[in-house]
């Protein structure tokens, strides 16, 4: 029995890679232009941004690991913290998995015949992908419930919220359905390592004749799924999703302040004269939060 491995461009036409990466290139340019516009809002360009990022790089890397990847502040939020983290880590896992497939399928063959997406490593990735993928979908379902049913006052819903949430949940669900049709068209004994896709595939077997049409359905779903991903990449800087990048911008631009320096300046004499001692408290708390 052959070792478990990832099939490349299964059932797809020969020109699929060219179309795929041409589309990705265009969507990437659109995204970069949007990010450039945001940087110009800070009064800087890409070159200055990377120069600022390299300054105090060790400190900034620590804050990145703590607050961005570690989601420290997000997890402390009541109500939406776990939801946001489930979406974040689920999407991060799917992105990492897709990147590894890209490296194995399109990069490594240019230099070597080595294969790393096989055996136990591949099966482990399949299981992690499904596990965190379902966390991603559940997190999005909770987000939909909060925004459209609970409707907290602080949540303002605009047209971009409708578009982004619809695209995010479609990408998650279509990914599982795509996986299910892959198993349906090409049954494998290791489908159990993809519990969600395997379960959907098992349920679809009751539809008479669907196995025969599975390769065609797989192709249609594959194009719809991938083009949706690229569309999301392109529109990200023009929606609220841009905070994924602007948090990095803020990290690069933030100065490292000596412990004890208040980030919000104020005149002690003016505060005493006005009696607005709350200003001191706000400034101290703001400084403490940044120090931590």
PDB file of C-alpha atoms in Angstrom:
ATOM      1  CA  UNK A   1       0.000   0.000   0.000  1.00  0.00           C
ATOM      2  CA  UNK A   2       1.458   3.390  -0.988  1.00  0.00           C
ATOM      3  CA  UNK A   3       2.351   5.901   1.722  1.00  0.00           C
ATOM      4  CA  UNK A   4      -0.280   8.555   2.457  1.00  0.00           C
ATOM      5  CA  UNK A   5       0.454  11.671   0.403  1.00  0.00           C
ATOM      6  CA  UNK A   6      -1.177  14.813  -0.941  1.00  0.00           C
ATOM      7  CA  UNK A   7      -2.399  14.714  -4.556  1.00  0.00           C
ATOM      8  CA  UNK A   8      -1.551  17.803  -6.643  1.00  0.00           C
ATOM      9  CA  UNK A   9      -4.133  19.455  -8.920  1.00  0.00           C
ATOM     10  CA  UNK A  10      -6.365  16.408  -8.751  1.00  0.00           C
ATOM     11  CA  UNK A  11      -8.773  16.150 -11.776  1.00  0.00           C
ATOM     12  CA  UNK A  12      -7.813  19.668 -12.874  1.00  0.00           C
ATOM     13  CA  UNK A  13      -6.799  20.742 -16.423  1.00  0.00           C
ATOM     14  CA  UNK A  14      -3.114  21.223 -17.305  1.00  0.00           C
ATOM     15  CA  UNK A  15      -3.431  25.013 -17.291  1.00  0.00           C
ATOM     16  CA  UNK A  16      -4.761  25.188 -13.713  1.00  0.00           C
ATOM     17  CA  UNK A  17      -1.401  26.182 -12.111  1.00  0.00           C
ATOM     18  CA  UNK A  18      -0.861  29.030 -14.599  1.00  0.00           C
ATOM     19  CA  UNK A  19      -4.345  30.440 -14.049  1.00  0.00           C
ATOM     20  CA  UNK A  20      -4.079  29.947 -10.288  1.00  0.00           C
ATOM     21  CA  UNK A  21      -0.846  31.825  -9.771  1.00  0.00           C
ATOM     22  CA  UNK A  22      -1.604  34.515 -12.335  1.00  0.00           C
ATOM     23  CA  UNK A  23      -4.787  35.267 -10.399  1.00  0.00           C
ATOM     24  CA  UNK A  24      -2.888  35.172  -7.116  1.00  0.00           C
ATOM     25  CA  UNK A  25      -0.329  37.640  -8.518  1.00  0.00           C
ATOM     26  CA  UNK A  26      -3.060  40.109  -9.507  1.00  0.00           C
ATOM     27  CA  UNK A  27      -4.886  39.809  -6.181  1.00  0.00           C
ATOM     28  CA  UNK A  28      -1.559  40.256  -4.370  1.00  0.00           C
ATOM     29  CA  UNK A  29      -0.869  43.485  -6.247  1.00  0.00           C
ATOM     30  CA  UNK A  30      -4.331  44.803  -5.359  1.00  0.00           C
ATOM     31  CA  UNK A  31      -3.722  43.923  -1.705  1.00  0.00           C
ATOM     32  CA  UNK A  32      -0.266  45.548  -1.664  1.00  0.00           C
ATOM     33  CA  UNK A  33      -1.660  48.740  -3.168  1.00  0.00           C
ATOM     34  CA  UNK A  34      -4.310  48.855  -0.429  1.00  0.00           C
ATOM     35  CA  UNK A  35      -1.652  48.331   2.251  1.00  0.00           C
ATOM     36  CA  UNK A  36       0.493  51.038   0.654  1.00  0.00           C
ATOM     37  CA  UNK A  37      -2.447  53.462   0.934  1.00  0.00           C
ATOM     38  CA  UNK A  38      -2.742  52.678   4.636  1.00  0.00           C
ATOM     39  CA  UNK A  39       0.974  53.245   5.161  1.00  0.00           C
ATOM     40  CA  UNK A  40       0.715  56.573   3.356  1.00  0.00           C
ATOM     41  CA  UNK A  41      -1.916  57.447   5.941  1.00  0.00           C
ATOM     42  CA  UNK A  42       0.870  57.088   8.511  1.00  0.00           C
ATOM     43  CA  UNK A  43       3.010  59.350   6.334  1.00  0.00           C
ATOM     44  CA  UNK A  44       5.493  56.613   5.368  1.00  0.00           C
ATOM     45  CA  UNK A  45       6.192  54.172   2.539  1.00  0.00           C
ATOM     46  CA  UNK A  46       7.178  50.486   2.453  1.00  0.00           C
ATOM     47  CA  UNK A  47      10.928  51.228   2.698  1.00  0.00           C
ATOM     48  CA  UNK A  48      10.539  53.412   5.785  1.00  0.00           C
ATOM     49  CA  UNK A  49       8.126  50.887   7.297  1.00  0.00           C
ATOM     50  CA  UNK A  50      10.676  48.058   7.118  1.00  0.00           C
ATOM     51  CA  UNK A  51      13.355  50.395   8.421  1.00  0.00           C
ATOM     52  CA  UNK A  52      11.181  51.183  11.452  1.00  0.00           C
ATOM     53  CA  UNK A  53      10.376  47.496  11.873  1.00  0.00           C
ATOM     54  CA  UNK A  54      14.077  46.646  12.155  1.00  0.00           C
ATOM     55  CA  UNK A  55      14.546  49.198  14.957  1.00  0.00           C
ATOM     56  CA  UNK A  56      14.348  47.520  18.397  1.00  0.00           C
ATOM     57  CA  UNK A  57      13.530  44.327  16.471  1.00  0.00           C
ATOM     58  CA  UNK A  58      13.991  42.050  19.481  1.00  0.00           C
ATOM     59  CA  UNK A  59      11.499  44.002  21.582  1.00  0.00           C
ATOM     60  CA  UNK A  60       9.018  44.194  18.693  1.00  0.00           C
ATOM     61  CA  UNK A  61       9.334  40.472  17.994  1.00  0.00           C
ATOM     62  CA  UNK A  62       8.527  39.777  21.637  1.00  0.00           C
ATOM     63  CA  UNK A  63       5.419  41.964  21.488  1.00  0.00           C
ATOM     64  CA  UNK A  64       4.417  40.317  18.190  1.00  0.00           C
ATOM     65  CA  UNK A  65       4.650  36.838  19.713  1.00  0.00           C
ATOM     66  CA  UNK A  66       2.861  37.980  22.859  1.00  0.00           C
ATOM     67  CA  UNK A  67       0.016  40.070  21.470  1.00  0.00           C
ATOM     68  CA  UNK A  68      -0.364  39.094  17.795  1.00  0.00           C
ATOM     69  CA  UNK A  69       0.415  35.367  17.655  1.00  0.00           C
ATOM     70  CA  UNK A  70      -0.228  34.859  21.377  1.00  0.00           C
ATOM     71  CA  UNK A  71      -3.516  36.817  21.215  1.00  0.00           C
ATOM     72  CA  UNK A  72      -2.993  37.930  24.830  1.00  0.00           C
ATOM     73  CA  UNK A  73      -5.271  40.964  24.727  1.00  0.00           C
ATOM     74  CA  UNK A  74      -7.856  39.249  22.529  1.00  0.00           C
ATOM     75  CA  UNK A  75      -8.171  36.239  24.832  1.00  0.00           C
ATOM     76  CA  UNK A  76      -8.752  38.544  27.813  1.00  0.00           C
ATOM     77  CA  UNK A  77     -11.853  40.042  26.188  1.00  0.00           C
ATOM     78  CA  UNK A  78     -15.109  38.805  27.689  1.00  0.00           C
ATOM     79  CA  UNK A  79     -17.591  37.392  25.210  1.00  0.00           C
ATOM     80  CA  UNK A  80     -15.655  37.652  21.965  1.00  0.00           C
ATOM     81  CA  UNK A  81     -12.122  36.681  22.990  1.00  0.00           C
ATOM     82  CA  UNK A  82     -12.374  32.928  22.449  1.00  0.00           C
ATOM     83  CA  UNK A  83     -14.400  33.457  19.276  1.00  0.00           C
ATOM     84  CA  UNK A  84     -11.784  35.731  17.696  1.00  0.00           C
ATOM     85  CA  UNK A  85      -8.950  33.408  18.700  1.00  0.00           C
ATOM     86  CA  UNK A  86     -10.714  30.360  17.227  1.00  0.00           C
ATOM     87  CA  UNK A  87     -11.112  32.203  13.927  1.00  0.00           C
ATOM     88  CA  UNK A  88      -7.534  33.507  14.054  1.00  0.00           C
ATOM     89  CA  UNK A  89      -5.793  30.218  14.865  1.00  0.00           C
ATOM     90  CA  UNK A  90      -8.051  28.236  12.546  1.00  0.00           C
ATOM     91  CA  UNK A  91      -7.327  30.563   9.641  1.00  0.00           C
ATOM     92  CA  UNK A  92      -3.615  30.587  10.512  1.00  0.00           C
ATOM     93  CA  UNK A  93      -3.523  26.774  10.387  1.00  0.00           C
ATOM     94  CA  UNK A  94      -5.334  26.660   7.039  1.00  0.00           C
ATOM     95  CA  UNK A  95      -2.952  29.285   5.661  1.00  0.00           C
ATOM     96  CA  UNK A  96       0.081  27.345   6.890  1.00  0.00           C
ATOM     97  CA  UNK A  97      -1.265  24.087   5.406  1.00  0.00           C
ATOM     98  CA  UNK A  98      -1.957  25.727   2.039  1.00  0.00           C
ATOM     99  CA  UNK A  99       1.544  27.261   2.045  1.00  0.00           C
ATOM    100  CA  UNK A 100       3.134  23.862   2.684  1.00  0.00           C
ATOM    101  CA  UNK A 101       1.150  22.352  -0.195  1.00  0.00           C
ATOM    102  CA  UNK A 102       2.341  25.210  -2.427  1.00  0.00           C
ATOM    103  CA  UNK A 103       5.976  24.601  -1.438  1.00  0.00           C
ATOM    104  CA  UNK A 104       5.685  20.854  -2.021  1.00  0.00           C
ATOM    105  CA  UNK A 105       3.777  21.122  -5.297  1.00  0.00           C
ATOM    106  CA  UNK A 106       5.271  24.159  -7.011  1.00  0.00           C
ATOM    107  CA  UNK A 107       8.570  25.109  -5.389  1.00  0.00           C
ATOM    108  CA  UNK A 108      10.461  21.958  -4.414  1.00  0.00           C
ATOM    109  CA  UNK A 109      10.098  20.220  -7.829  1.00  0.00           C
ATOM    110  CA  UNK A 110      12.161  23.066  -9.332  1.00  0.00           C
ATOM    111  CA  UNK A 111      15.172  21.999  -7.252  1.00  0.00           C
ATOM    112  CA  UNK A 112      14.703  18.439  -5.994  1.00  0.00           C
ATOM    113  CA  UNK A 113      12.508  15.347  -6.120  1.00  0.00           C
ATOM    114  CA  UNK A 114      12.196  15.302  -2.319  1.00  0.00           C
ATOM    115  CA  UNK A 115       8.704  14.885  -0.853  1.00  0.00           C
ATOM    116  CA  UNK A 116       7.799  15.897   2.689  1.00  0.00           C
ATOM    117  CA  UNK A 117       3.983  15.948   2.419  1.00  0.00           C
ATOM    118  CA  UNK A 118       3.613  12.232   3.014  1.00  0.00           C
ATOM    119  CA  UNK A 119       3.433   9.598   5.717  1.00  0.00           C
ATOM    120  CA  UNK A 120       2.829  10.492   9.352  1.00  0.00           C
ATOM    121  CA  UNK A 121       3.699  14.166   8.858  1.00  0.00           C
ATOM    122  CA  UNK A 122       1.054  14.527   6.173  1.00  0.00           C
ATOM    123  CA  UNK A 123      -1.578  12.672   8.218  1.00  0.00           C
ATOM    124  CA  UNK A 124      -0.813  14.874  11.231  1.00  0.00           C
ATOM    125  CA  UNK A 125      -1.319  17.985   9.106  1.00  0.00           C
ATOM    126  CA  UNK A 126      -4.600  16.604   7.782  1.00  0.00           C
ATOM    127  CA  UNK A 127      -5.859  16.035  11.324  1.00  0.00           C
ATOM    128  CA  UNK A 128      -4.715  19.460  12.556  1.00  0.00           C
ATOM    129  CA  UNK A 129      -6.185  21.113   9.485  1.00  0.00           C
ATOM    130  CA  UNK A 130      -9.598  19.564  10.081  1.00  0.00           C
ATOM    131  CA  UNK A 131      -9.527  20.167  13.843  1.00  0.00           C
ATOM    132  CA  UNK A 132      -8.583  23.841  13.669  1.00  0.00           C
ATOM    133  CA  UNK A 133     -10.674  24.242  10.530  1.00  0.00           C
ATOM    134  CA  UNK A 134     -13.810  23.282  12.425  1.00  0.00           C
ATOM    135  CA  UNK A 135     -12.780  25.680  15.229  1.00  0.00           C
ATOM    136  CA  UNK A 136     -12.557  28.378  12.549  1.00  0.00           C
ATOM    137  CA  UNK A 137     -16.056  27.610  11.232  1.00  0.00           C
ATOM    138  CA  UNK A 138     -17.555  27.420  14.742  1.00  0.00           C
ATOM    139  CA  UNK A 139     -15.895  30.724  15.635  1.00  0.00           C
ATOM    140  CA  UNK A 140     -17.430  32.327  12.543  1.00  0.00           C
ATOM    141  CA  UNK A 141     -20.844  30.868  13.421  1.00  0.00           C
ATOM    142  CA  UNK A 142     -20.575  32.486  16.863  1.00  0.00           C
ATOM    143  CA  UNK A 143     -19.539  35.765  15.203  1.00  0.00           C
ATOM    144  CA  UNK A 144     -22.618  35.636  12.961  1.00  0.00           C
ATOM    145  CA  UNK A 145     -24.856  34.933  15.966  1.00  0.00           C
ATOM    146  CA  UNK A 146     -23.396  37.837  17.973  1.00  0.00           C
ATOM    147  CA  UNK A 147     -23.590  40.304  15.116  1.00  0.00           C
ATOM    148  CA  UNK A 148     -27.020  39.442  13.720  1.00  0.00           C
ATOM    149  CA  UNK A 149     -28.899  37.998  16.721  1.00  0.00           C
ATOM    150  CA  UNK A 150     -27.366  39.406  19.930  1.00  0.00           C
ATOM    151  CA  UNK A 151     -26.402  42.716  18.256  1.00  0.00           C
ATOM    152  CA  UNK A 152     -24.180  44.326  20.934  1.00  0.00           C
ATOM    153  CA  UNK A 153     -24.358  48.118  20.787  1.00  0.00           C
ATOM    154  CA  UNK A 154     -20.626  48.532  20.162  1.00  0.00           C
ATOM    155  CA  UNK A 155     -20.808  46.394  16.998  1.00  0.00           C
ATOM    156  CA  UNK A 156     -21.593  48.554  13.984  1.00  0.00           C
ATOM    157  CA  UNK A 157     -22.480  46.446  10.966  1.00  0.00           C
ATOM    158  CA  UNK A 158     -21.775  47.790   7.483  1.00  0.00           C
ATOM    159  CA  UNK A 159     -21.784  46.351   3.987  1.00  0.00           C
ATOM    160  CA  UNK A 160     -18.163  45.236   4.288  1.00  0.00           C
ATOM    161  CA  UNK A 161     -19.071  43.182   7.389  1.00  0.00           C
ATOM    162  CA  UNK A 162     -21.701  41.288   5.386  1.00  0.00           C
ATOM    163  CA  UNK A 163     -19.257  40.639   2.541  1.00  0.00           C
ATOM    164  CA  UNK A 164     -16.295  39.625   4.707  1.00  0.00           C
ATOM    165  CA  UNK A 165     -18.252  37.308   7.020  1.00  0.00           C
ATOM    166  CA  UNK A 166     -19.991  35.654   4.062  1.00  0.00           C
ATOM    167  CA  UNK A 167     -16.684  35.087   2.281  1.00  0.00           C
ATOM    168  CA  UNK A 168     -14.909  33.807   5.389  1.00  0.00           C
ATOM    169  CA  UNK A 169     -17.577  31.252   6.238  1.00  0.00           C
ATOM    170  CA  UNK A 170     -17.941  30.203   2.583  1.00  0.00           C
ATOM    171  CA  UNK A 171     -14.172  29.586   2.354  1.00  0.00           C
ATOM    172  CA  UNK A 172     -14.262  27.466   5.516  1.00  0.00           C
ATOM    173  CA  UNK A 173     -17.302  25.380   4.586  1.00  0.00           C
ATOM    174  CA  UNK A 174     -16.360  24.980   0.916  1.00  0.00           C
ATOM    175  CA  UNK A 175     -12.938  23.740   1.997  1.00  0.00           C
ATOM    176  CA  UNK A 176     -14.527  20.876   3.937  1.00  0.00           C
ATOM    177  CA  UNK A 177     -16.945  20.050   1.104  1.00  0.00           C
ATOM    178  CA  UNK A 178     -14.063  20.124  -1.381  1.00  0.00           C
ATOM    179  CA  UNK A 179     -12.154  17.695   0.830  1.00  0.00           C
ATOM    180  CA  UNK A 180     -15.205  15.446   1.011  1.00  0.00           C
ATOM    181  CA  UNK A 181     -15.527  15.295  -2.786  1.00  0.00           C
ATOM    182  CA  UNK A 182     -11.818  14.502  -3.026  1.00  0.00           C
ATOM    183  CA  UNK A 183     -12.398  11.447  -0.835  1.00  0.00           C
ATOM    184  CA  UNK A 184     -15.563  10.601  -2.729  1.00  0.00           C
ATOM    185  CA  UNK A 185     -13.797  10.729  -6.093  1.00  0.00           C
ATOM    186  CA  UNK A 186     -10.631   9.037  -4.860  1.00  0.00           C
ATOM    187  CA  UNK A 187     -11.398   6.906  -1.769  1.00  0.00           C
ATOM    188  CA  UNK A 188      -8.467   6.467   0.639  1.00  0.00           C
ATOM    189  CA  UNK A 189      -8.011   4.406   3.766  1.00  0.00           C
ATOM    190  CA  UNK A 190      -6.578   7.408   5.628  1.00  0.00           C
ATOM    191  CA  UNK A 191      -9.663   9.608   5.265  1.00  0.00           C
ATOM    192  CA  UNK A 192     -10.230   9.026   9.002  1.00  0.00           C
ATOM    193  CA  UNK A 193      -7.373  11.459   9.685  1.00  0.00           C
ATOM    194  CA  UNK A 194      -9.593  14.171   8.167  1.00  0.00           C
ATOM    195  CA  UNK A 195     -12.595  13.649  10.475  1.00  0.00           C
ATOM    196  CA  UNK A 196     -14.790  16.435   9.093  1.00  0.00           C
ATOM    197  CA  UNK A 197     -14.126  15.877   5.413  1.00  0.00           C
ATOM    198  CA  UNK A 198     -14.297  12.117   5.921  1.00  0.00           C
ATOM    199  CA  UNK A 199     -17.658  12.358   7.715  1.00  0.00           C
ATOM    200  CA  UNK A 200     -19.159  14.572   4.982  1.00  0.00           C
ATOM    201  CA  UNK A 201     -17.822  12.196   2.339  1.00  0.00           C
ATOM    202  CA  UNK A 202     -19.438   9.247   4.121  1.00  0.00           C
ATOM    203  CA  UNK A 203     -22.764  11.073   4.263  1.00  0.00           C
ATOM    204  CA  UNK A 204     -22.584  11.906   0.547  1.00  0.00           C
ATOM    205  CA  UNK A 205     -22.178   8.254  -0.432  1.00  0.00           C
ATOM    206  CA  UNK A 206     -25.917   7.757   0.108  1.00  0.00           C
ATOM    207  CA  UNK A 207     -26.618   9.993  -2.913  1.00  0.00           C
ATOM    208  CA  UNK A 208     -26.911   7.601  -5.824  1.00  0.00           C
ATOM    209  CA  UNK A 209     -24.538   8.276  -8.706  1.00  0.00           C
ATOM    210  CA  UNK A 210     -22.731  11.125  -6.939  1.00  0.00           C
ATOM    211  CA  UNK A 211     -19.439   9.207  -6.823  1.00  0.00           C
ATOM    212  CA  UNK A 212     -19.380   9.116 -10.628  1.00  0.00           C
ATOM    213  CA  UNK A 213     -19.899  12.879 -10.867  1.00  0.00           C
ATOM    214  CA  UNK A 214     -17.530  13.641  -7.970  1.00  0.00           C
ATOM    215  CA  UNK A 215     -14.493  14.591 -10.147  1.00  0.00           C
ATOM    216  CA  UNK A 216     -16.553  17.193 -12.048  1.00  0.00           C
ATOM    217  CA  UNK A 217     -18.086  18.603  -8.872  1.00  0.00           C
ATOM    218  CA  UNK A 218     -14.610  18.691  -7.311  1.00  0.00           C
ATOM    219  CA  UNK A 219     -13.263  20.805 -10.173  1.00  0.00           C
ATOM    220  CA  UNK A 220     -16.116  23.318  -9.921  1.00  0.00           C
ATOM    221  CA  UNK A 221     -15.755  23.593  -6.150  1.00  0.00           C
ATOM    222  CA  UNK A 222     -11.969  23.885  -6.397  1.00  0.00           C
ATOM    223  CA  UNK A 223     -12.153  26.901  -8.719  1.00  0.00           C
ATOM    224  CA  UNK A 224     -14.922  28.540  -6.661  1.00  0.00           C
ATOM    225  CA  UNK A 225     -12.974  27.989  -3.433  1.00  0.00           C
ATOM    226  CA  UNK A 226      -9.616  29.228  -4.714  1.00  0.00           C
ATOM    227  CA  UNK A 227     -11.018  32.275  -6.520  1.00  0.00           C
ATOM    228  CA  UNK A 228     -12.901  33.207  -3.348  1.00  0.00           C
ATOM    229  CA  UNK A 229      -9.652  33.024  -1.365  1.00  0.00           C
ATOM    230  CA  UNK A 230      -7.883  35.287  -3.867  1.00  0.00           C
ATOM    231  CA  UNK A 231     -10.798  37.733  -3.862  1.00  0.00           C
ATOM    232  CA  UNK A 232     -10.591  37.920  -0.075  1.00  0.00           C
ATOM    233  CA  UNK A 233      -6.840  38.537  -0.278  1.00  0.00           C
ATOM    234  CA  UNK A 234      -7.449  41.416  -2.705  1.00  0.00           C
ATOM    235  CA  UNK A 235     -10.182  43.162  -0.701  1.00  0.00           C
ATOM    236  CA  UNK A 236      -8.656  42.717   2.766  1.00  0.00           C
ATOM    237  CA  UNK A 237      -6.983  46.174   2.980  1.00  0.00           C
ATOM    238  CA  UNK A 238     -10.267  47.820   1.948  1.00  0.00           C
ATOM    239  CA  UNK A 239     -12.324  46.210   4.745  1.00  0.00           C
ATOM    240  CA  UNK A 240     -12.166  45.918   8.533  1.00  0.00           C
ATOM    241  CA  UNK A 241      -9.959  42.852   8.033  1.00  0.00           C
ATOM    242  CA  UNK A 242      -7.106  45.288   7.474  1.00  0.00           C
ATOM    243  CA  UNK A 243      -6.587  45.282  11.260  1.00  0.00           C
ATOM    244  CA  UNK A 244      -4.667  42.024  10.703  1.00  0.00           C
ATOM    245  CA  UNK A 245      -2.004  44.201   9.041  1.00  0.00           C
ATOM    246  CA  UNK A 246      -2.457  47.506  10.874  1.00  0.00           C
ATOM    247  CA  UNK A 247      -1.656  45.795  14.175  1.00  0.00           C
ATOM    248  CA  UNK A 248       1.711  45.012  12.597  1.00  0.00           C
ATOM    249  CA  UNK A 249       2.013  48.603  11.394  1.00  0.00           C
ATOM    250  CA  UNK A 250       1.385  49.869  14.929  1.00  0.00           C
ATOM    251  CA  UNK A 251       3.950  47.425  16.274  1.00  0.00           C
ATOM    252  CA  UNK A 252       6.572  48.715  13.836  1.00  0.00           C
ATOM    253  CA  UNK A 253       5.822  52.364  14.537  1.00  0.00           C
ATOM    254  CA  UNK A 254       5.538  52.138  18.335  1.00  0.00           C
ATOM    255  CA  UNK A 255       8.531  53.496  20.188  1.00  0.00           C
ATOM    256  CA  UNK A 256      10.010  51.599  23.080  1.00  0.00           C
ATOM    257  CA  UNK A 257       9.323  53.774  26.114  1.00  0.00           C
ATOM    258  CA  UNK A 258      11.478  53.670  29.238  1.00  0.00           C
ATOM    259  CA  UNK A 259       9.610  52.160  32.190  1.00  0.00           C
ATOM    260  CA  UNK A 260       7.808  54.899  34.075  1.00  0.00           C
ATOM    261  CA  UNK A 261       7.391  57.333  31.190  1.00  0.00           C
ATOM    262  CA  UNK A 262       3.741  58.176  30.676  1.00  0.00           C
ATOM    263  CA  UNK A 263       2.564  57.789  27.098  1.00  0.00           C
ATOM    264  CA  UNK A 264      -0.110  60.498  27.493  1.00  0.00           C
ATOM    265  CA  UNK A 265       1.517  63.875  28.318  1.00  0.00           C
ATOM    266  CA  UNK A 266      -0.241  66.265  30.671  1.00  0.00           C
ATOM    267  CA  UNK A 267       0.492  69.339  32.767  1.00  0.00           C
ATOM    268  CA  UNK A 268       0.326  68.578  36.493  1.00  0.00           C
ATOM    269  CA  UNK A 269      -0.284  72.269  37.284  1.00  0.00           C
ATOM    270  CA  UNK A 270      -3.260  72.432  34.881  1.00  0.00           C
ATOM    271  CA  UNK A 271      -4.706  69.225  36.286  1.00  0.00           C
ATOM    272  CA  UNK A 272      -4.483  70.553  39.864  1.00  0.00           C
ATOM    273  CA  UNK A 273      -6.065  73.864  38.864  1.00  0.00           C
ATOM    274  CA  UNK A 274      -8.924  72.179  37.000  1.00  0.00           C
ATOM    275  CA  UNK A 275      -9.441  69.404  39.533  1.00  0.00           C
ATOM    276  CA  UNK A 276      -9.501  66.812  36.724  1.00  0.00           C
ATOM    277  CA  UNK A 277      -7.391  64.224  38.574  1.00  0.00           C
ATOM    278  CA  UNK A 278      -8.947  61.492  36.410  1.00  0.00           C
ATOM    279  CA  UNK A 279      -6.512  62.587  33.653  1.00  0.00           C
ATOM    280  CA  UNK A 280      -3.572  61.378  35.747  1.00  0.00           C
ATOM    281  CA  UNK A 281      -5.232  58.022  36.276  1.00  0.00           C
ATOM    282  CA  UNK A 282      -5.981  57.600  32.564  1.00  0.00           C
ATOM    283  CA  UNK A 283      -2.417  58.494  31.596  1.00  0.00           C
ATOM    284  CA  UNK A 284      -0.944  56.110  34.182  1.00  0.00           C
ATOM    285  CA  UNK A 285      -3.184  53.228  33.140  1.00  0.00           C
ATOM    286  CA  UNK A 286      -2.380  53.822  29.459  1.00  0.00           C
ATOM    287  CA  UNK A 287       1.340  53.797  30.205  1.00  0.00           C
ATOM    288  CA  UNK A 288       1.072  50.652  32.333  1.00  0.00           C
ATOM    289  CA  UNK A 289      -0.863  48.788  29.639  1.00  0.00           C
ATOM    290  CA  UNK A 290       1.803  49.595  27.050  1.00  0.00           C
ATOM    291  CA  UNK A 291       4.584  48.556  29.429  1.00  0.00           C
ATOM    292  CA  UNK A 292       2.897  45.202  29.998  1.00  0.00           C
TER     293      UNK A 292
END
